[in-house]
Amino acid sequence: MSSSLTLRPIGLIRTQKQVKFQAGHQPSETAEERNILELFPDCNYELALRDLAGFERVWLIWWFHRNPTWRPLVLPPRGPAQRRGVFATRSPHRPNPLGMTPVRLLGIEGRRLILGPCDLVDGTPVFDLKPYIPAYDAFPETAAGWIDEVDAQLRQPARFVVSLAAHATMQAQWLRENWNIDFIPRLGELLARDPSVHRTRRITRRGPELRVIGCGAWRAVFRVEGETVEVVALEAGYPLRFLTRENHEEVPDRDAQMAFLERWPERPAAAE
Ligand SMILES: C[S@@+](CC[C@H](N)C(=O)[O-])C[C@H]1O[C@@H](n2cnc3c(N)ncnc32)[C@H](O)[C@@H]1O
């Protein structure tokens, strides 16, 4: 028996999510999303798709292609800062970087599949498709270990009240109006649940009073007092010297970040 296997993607998915921060930990079923899985030509995939129409959902088996490494213990983004064995999680940092997502199948047009909400970033390679079969795949009453415990906590109302200070409000408005960028709802959701320092949630300390959370290519600086969180400023995630380097045209929101830095120049490191 061979000890390794070479997989070739059958196609790439096109989604609106350019950075991992924008993709939920699992798809948000209430989101109005249309994603396109474009299968490669000249592989007979049109034929392989025969009879798939009629299934309301398909499993996507896909590649966490942006993650070069894996870890035996991971810090899940939900719940308390507690490391879990990677096989007890859906972490993207796995020895074989395979993701699986049961997405809604909205239509098939030749080699293009129109899909509902998903948790894949744009350009993710997909290896396989299988019909989702409730009789085989759904066991809703099954116990789910530590996830059940965390879910019970999450069902409690969010503990923190999040607000934006005037400066952050102005920056958020500028981003929305000029660049159609709006990560504030997701930021609010995350901070309302738990603004504590957490590596996977990308929350770090800045000085004695402030904390910073990474939001994809952006950052938000905030302070916590009791059960209130105040976002005091937004920041570009990358410094200007990085954004202006050649070959960095692909950095997410690069033009918006450069314009943002022109409007709100970087603070000298000493001020941090
Ligand atoms: C927690 S994983 C779950 C994936 C899948 N539903 C599963 O259970 O196997 C979902 C996260 O993977 C990350 N992700 C999405 N596409 C990726 C890619 N191509 N490479 C690496 N990480 C990716 C995003 O941060 C997303 O929030």
Tab-separated table of N, CA and C in Angstrom, residues 163-239:
chain	number	residue	atom	x	y	z
A	163	SER	N	-18.935	49.734	21.904
A	163	SER	CA	-19.250	50.998	21.233
A	163	SER	C	-18.000	51.500	20.523
A	164	LEU	N	-18.224	52.412	19.573
A	164	LEU	CA	-17.102	53.014	18.850
A	164	LEU	C	-16.952	54.461	19.308
A	165	ALA	N	-15.735	54.853	19.647
A	165	ALA	CA	-15.479	56.256	19.980
A	165	ALA	C	-15.602	57.083	18.696
A	166	ALA	N	-15.694	58.413	18.845
A	166	ALA	CA	-15.951	59.276	17.687
A	166	ALA	C	-14.918	59.062	16.581
A	167	HIS	N	-13.651	58.946	16.967
A	167	HIS	CA	-12.590	58.790	15.964
A	167	HIS	C	-12.780	57.485	15.174
A	168	ALA	N	-13.046	56.399	15.886
A	168	ALA	CA	-13.229	55.106	15.214
A	168	ALA	C	-14.485	55.120	14.341
A	169	THR	N	-15.517	55.807	14.803
A	169	THR	CA	-16.753	55.910	14.010
A	169	THR	C	-16.465	56.611	12.690
A	170	MET	N	-15.674	57.692	12.768
A	170	MET	CA	-15.360	58.451	11.550
A	170	MET	C	-14.535	57.581	10.595
A	171	GLN	N	-13.581	56.828	11.158
A	171	GLN	CA	-12.747	55.978	10.302
A	171	GLN	C	-13.592	54.880	9.639
A	172	ALA	N	-14.511	54.300	10.431
A	172	ALA	CA	-15.352	53.224	9.891
A	172	ALA	C	-16.223	53.756	8.753
A	173	GLN	N	-16.733	54.963	8.963
A	173	GLN	CA	-17.590	55.580	7.946
A	173	GLN	C	-16.782	55.865	6.671
A	174	TRP	N	-15.573	56.355	6.871
A	174	TRP	CA	-14.686	56.651	5.727
A	174	TRP	C	-14.407	55.365	4.928
A	175	LEU	N	-14.144	54.280	5.635
A	175	LEU	CA	-13.861	53.006	4.950
A	175	LEU	C	-15.082	52.510	4.183
A	176	ARG	N	-16.239	52.661	4.809
A	176	ARG	CA	-17.469	52.199	4.176
A	176	ARG	C	-17.786	53.037	2.946
A	177	GLU	N	-17.685	54.350	3.103
A	177	GLU	CA	-18.118	55.228	2.018
A	177	GLU	C	-17.134	55.244	0.857
A	178	ASN	N	-15.850	55.204	1.167
A	178	ASN	CA	-14.856	55.328	0.101
A	178	ASN	C	-14.417	53.996	-0.480
A	179	TRP	N	-14.481	52.946	0.328
A	179	TRP	CA	-13.912	51.663	-0.129
A	179	TRP	C	-14.877	50.504	0.032
A	180	ASN	N	-16.063	50.785	0.491
A	180	ASN	CA	-17.040	49.719	0.662
A	180	ASN	C	-16.510	48.593	1.561
A	181	ILE	N	-15.732	48.979	2.548
A	181	ILE	CA	-15.167	47.997	3.484
A	181	ILE	C	-15.878	48.180	4.818
A	182	ASP	N	-16.406	47.079	5.338
A	182	ASP	CA	-17.128	47.187	6.608
A	182	ASP	C	-16.937	45.914	7.431
A	183	PHE	N	-15.994	45.965	8.345
A	183	PHE	CA	-15.804	44.800	9.217
A	183	PHE	C	-16.345	45.076	10.624
A	184	ILE	N	-17.050	46.184	10.781
A	184	ILE	CA	-17.502	46.565	12.122
A	184	ILE	C	-18.530	45.581	12.709
A	185	PRO	N	-19.516	45.094	11.897
A	185	PRO	CA	-20.466	44.140	12.505
A	185	PRO	C	-19.760	42.902	13.060
A	186	ARG	N	-18.799	42.371	12.291
A	186	ARG	CA	-18.098	41.160	12.751
A	186	ARG	C	-17.202	41.485	13.951
A	187	LEU	N	-16.593	42.657	13.910
A	187	LEU	CA	-15.763	43.101	15.034
A	187	LEU	C	-16.619	43.185	16.303
A	188	GLY	N	-17.799	43.796	16.158
A	188	GLY	CA	-18.704	43.958	17.304
A	188	GLY	C	-19.103	42.611	17.888
A	189	GLU	N	-19.423	41.673	16.983
A	189	GLU	CA	-19.820	40.330	17.415
A	189	GLU	C	-18.713	39.684	18.247
A	190	LEU	N	-17.493	39.762	17.727
A	190	LEU	CA	-16.368	39.101	18.394
A	190	LEU	C	-16.084	39.741	19.750
A	191	LEU	N	-16.081	41.076	19.787
A	191	LEU	CA	-15.731	41.753	21.035
A	191	LEU	C	-16.848	41.618	22.066
A	192	ALA	N	-18.093	41.560	21.605
A	192	ALA	CA	-19.207	41.433	22.557
A	192	ALA	C	-19.140	40.083	23.270
A	193	ARG	N	-18.665	39.069	22.571
A	193	ARG	CA	-18.543	37.733	23.170
A	193	ARG	C	-17.416	37.674	24.170
A	194	ASP	N	-16.231	38.133	23.725
A	194	ASP	CA	-15.071	37.960	24.579
A	194	ASP	C	-13.878	38.774	24.063
A	195	PRO	N	-13.578	39.881	24.733
A	195	PRO	CA	-12.471	40.718	24.261
A	195	PRO	C	-11.131	40.374	24.932
A	196	SER	N	-11.070	39.188	25.584
A	196	SER	CA	-9.822	38.907	26.320
A	196	SER	C	-8.691	38.543	25.356
A	197	VAL	N	-7.480	38.727	25.845
A	197	VAL	CA	-6.292	38.474	25.031
A	197	VAL	C	-6.288	36.998	24.620
A	198	HIS	N	-6.092	36.753	23.322
A	198	HIS	CA	-6.258	35.390	22.800
A	198	HIS	C	-5.507	35.319	21.481
A	199	ARG	N	-4.588	34.368	21.369
A	199	ARG	CA	-3.736	34.350	20.173
A	199	ARG	C	-4.551	34.058	18.895
A	200	THR	N	-5.423	33.045	18.938
A	200	THR	CA	-6.166	32.682	17.724
A	200	THR	C	-7.157	33.778	17.339
A	201	ARG	N	-7.725	34.428	18.348
A	201	ARG	CA	-8.642	35.532	18.022
A	201	ARG	C	-7.868	36.802	17.688
A	202	ARG	N	-6.570	36.703	17.702
A	202	ARG	CA	-5.654	37.798	17.331
A	202	ARG	C	-5.886	39.032	18.210
A	203	ILE	N	-6.040	38.777	19.506
A	203	ILE	CA	-6.186	39.903	20.442
A	203	ILE	C	-4.922	39.970	21.285
A	204	THR	N	-4.245	41.127	21.205
A	204	THR	CA	-3.001	41.293	21.966
A	204	THR	C	-3.107	42.569	22.808
A	205	ARG	N	-2.164	42.698	23.719
A	205	ARG	CA	-2.120	43.900	24.539
A	205	ARG	C	-1.332	44.994	23.843
A	206	ARG	N	-1.724	46.246	24.062
A	206	ARG	CA	-0.883	47.367	23.636
A	206	ARG	C	-0.795	48.313	24.828
A	207	GLY	N	0.326	48.232	25.500
A	207	GLY	CA	0.496	49.063	26.696
A	207	GLY	C	-0.419	48.585	27.798
A	208	PRO	N	-0.460	49.337	28.894
A	208	PRO	CA	-1.219	48.883	30.051
A	208	PRO	C	-2.743	48.945	29.858
A	209	GLU	N	-3.233	49.821	28.966
A	209	GLU	CA	-4.681	50.052	28.916
A	209	GLU	C	-5.375	49.509	27.683
A	210	LEU	N	-4.619	49.398	26.604
A	210	LEU	CA	-5.279	49.093	25.332
A	210	LEU	C	-5.060	47.656	24.879
A	211	ARG	N	-5.942	47.211	24.007
A	211	ARG	CA	-5.766	45.931	23.335
A	211	ARG	C	-6.003	46.153	21.845
A	212	VAL	N	-5.492	45.233	21.061
A	212	VAL	CA	-5.654	45.340	19.606
A	212	VAL	C	-6.174	44.013	19.095
A	213	ILE	N	-7.151	44.085	18.199
A	213	ILE	CA	-7.642	42.851	17.566
A	213	ILE	C	-7.385	42.938	16.061
A	214	GLY	N	-6.883	41.856	15.496
A	214	GLY	CA	-6.682	41.791	14.045
A	214	GLY	C	-8.003	41.455	13.383
A	215	CYS	N	-8.350	42.218	12.336
A	215	CYS	CA	-9.605	41.991	11.602
A	215	CYS	C	-9.202	41.861	10.131
A	216	GLY	N	-8.735	40.716	9.733
A	216	GLY	CA	-8.244	40.561	8.366
A	216	GLY	C	-7.068	41.488	8.168
A	217	ALA	N	-7.157	42.346	7.153
A	217	ALA	CA	-6.052	43.246	6.839
A	217	ALA	C	-6.081	44.507	7.709
A	218	TRP	N	-7.013	44.568	8.640
A	218	TRP	CA	-7.190	45.763	9.466
A	218	TRP	C	-7.023	45.411	10.931
A	219	ARG	N	-6.929	46.461	11.751
A	219	ARG	CA	-6.858	46.239	13.194
A	219	ARG	C	-7.777	47.233	13.887
A	220	ALA	N	-8.228	46.837	15.048
A	220	ALA	CA	-9.012	47.773	15.862
A	220	ALA	C	-8.363	47.845	17.234
A	221	VAL	N	-8.199	49.064	17.714
A	221	VAL	CA	-7.617	49.284	19.035
A	221	VAL	C	-8.774	49.565	19.987
A	222	PHE	N	-8.775	48.885	21.123
A	222	PHE	CA	-9.917	49.062	22.031
A	222	PHE	C	-9.475	49.009	23.484
A	223	ARG	N	-10.391	49.480	24.346
A	223	ARG	CA	-10.146	49.344	25.791
A	223	ARG	C	-11.364	48.687	26.428
A	224	VAL	N	-11.100	47.975	27.494
A	224	VAL	CA	-12.181	47.260	28.190
A	224	VAL	C	-12.260	47.803	29.601
A	225	GLU	N	-13.461	48.190	29.995
A	225	GLU	CA	-13.669	48.608	31.391
A	225	GLU	C	-14.899	47.895	31.897
A	226	GLY	N	-14.707	47.019	32.860
A	226	GLY	CA	-15.825	46.213	33.341
A	226	GLY	C	-16.383	45.413	32.178
A	227	GLU	N	-17.665	45.660	31.865
A	227	GLU	CA	-18.272	44.900	30.784
A	227	GLU	C	-18.540	45.775	29.563
A	228	THR	N	-17.792	46.870	29.461
A	228	THR	CA	-17.934	47.681	28.247
A	228	THR	C	-16.621	47.686	27.473
A	229	VAL	N	-16.782	47.679	26.161
A	229	VAL	CA	-15.625	47.702	25.262
A	229	VAL	C	-15.768	48.948	24.408
A	230	GLU	N	-14.730	49.755	24.384
A	230	GLU	CA	-14.772	50.930	23.513
A	230	GLU	C	-13.671	50.805	22.466
A	231	VAL	N	-14.098	50.826	21.192
A	231	VAL	CA	-13.118	50.786	20.102
A	231	VAL	C	-12.662	52.224	19.891
A	232	VAL	N	-11.362	52.468	20.098
A	232	VAL	CA	-10.912	53.865	20.031
A	232	VAL	C	-10.376	54.244	18.655
A	233	ALA	N	-9.839	53.270	17.927
A	233	ALA	CA	-9.299	53.608	16.606
A	233	ALA	C	-9.216	52.362	15.740
A	234	LEU	N	-9.259	52.598	14.436
A	234	LEU	CA	-8.997	51.529	13.468
A	234	LEU	C	-7.620	51.793	12.881
A	235	GLU	N	-6.976	50.742	12.436
A	235	GLU	CA	-5.635	50.892	11.855
A	235	GLU	C	-5.505	49.985	10.644
A	236	ALA	N	-4.625	50.387	9.738
A	236	ALA	CA	-4.263	49.482	8.644
A	236	ALA	C	-3.387	48.382	9.245
A	237	GLY	N	-3.571	47.171	8.765
A	237	GLY	CA	-2.830	46.046	9.339
A	237	GLY	C	-1.377	45.997	8.901
A	238	TYR	N	-1.075	46.654	7.775
A	238	TYR	CA	0.292	46.580	7.248
A	238	TYR	C	0.917	47.963	7.237
A	239	PRO	N	2.227	48.052	7.515
A	239	PRO	CA	2.881	49.358	7.429
A	239	PRO	C	3.079	49.776	5.967
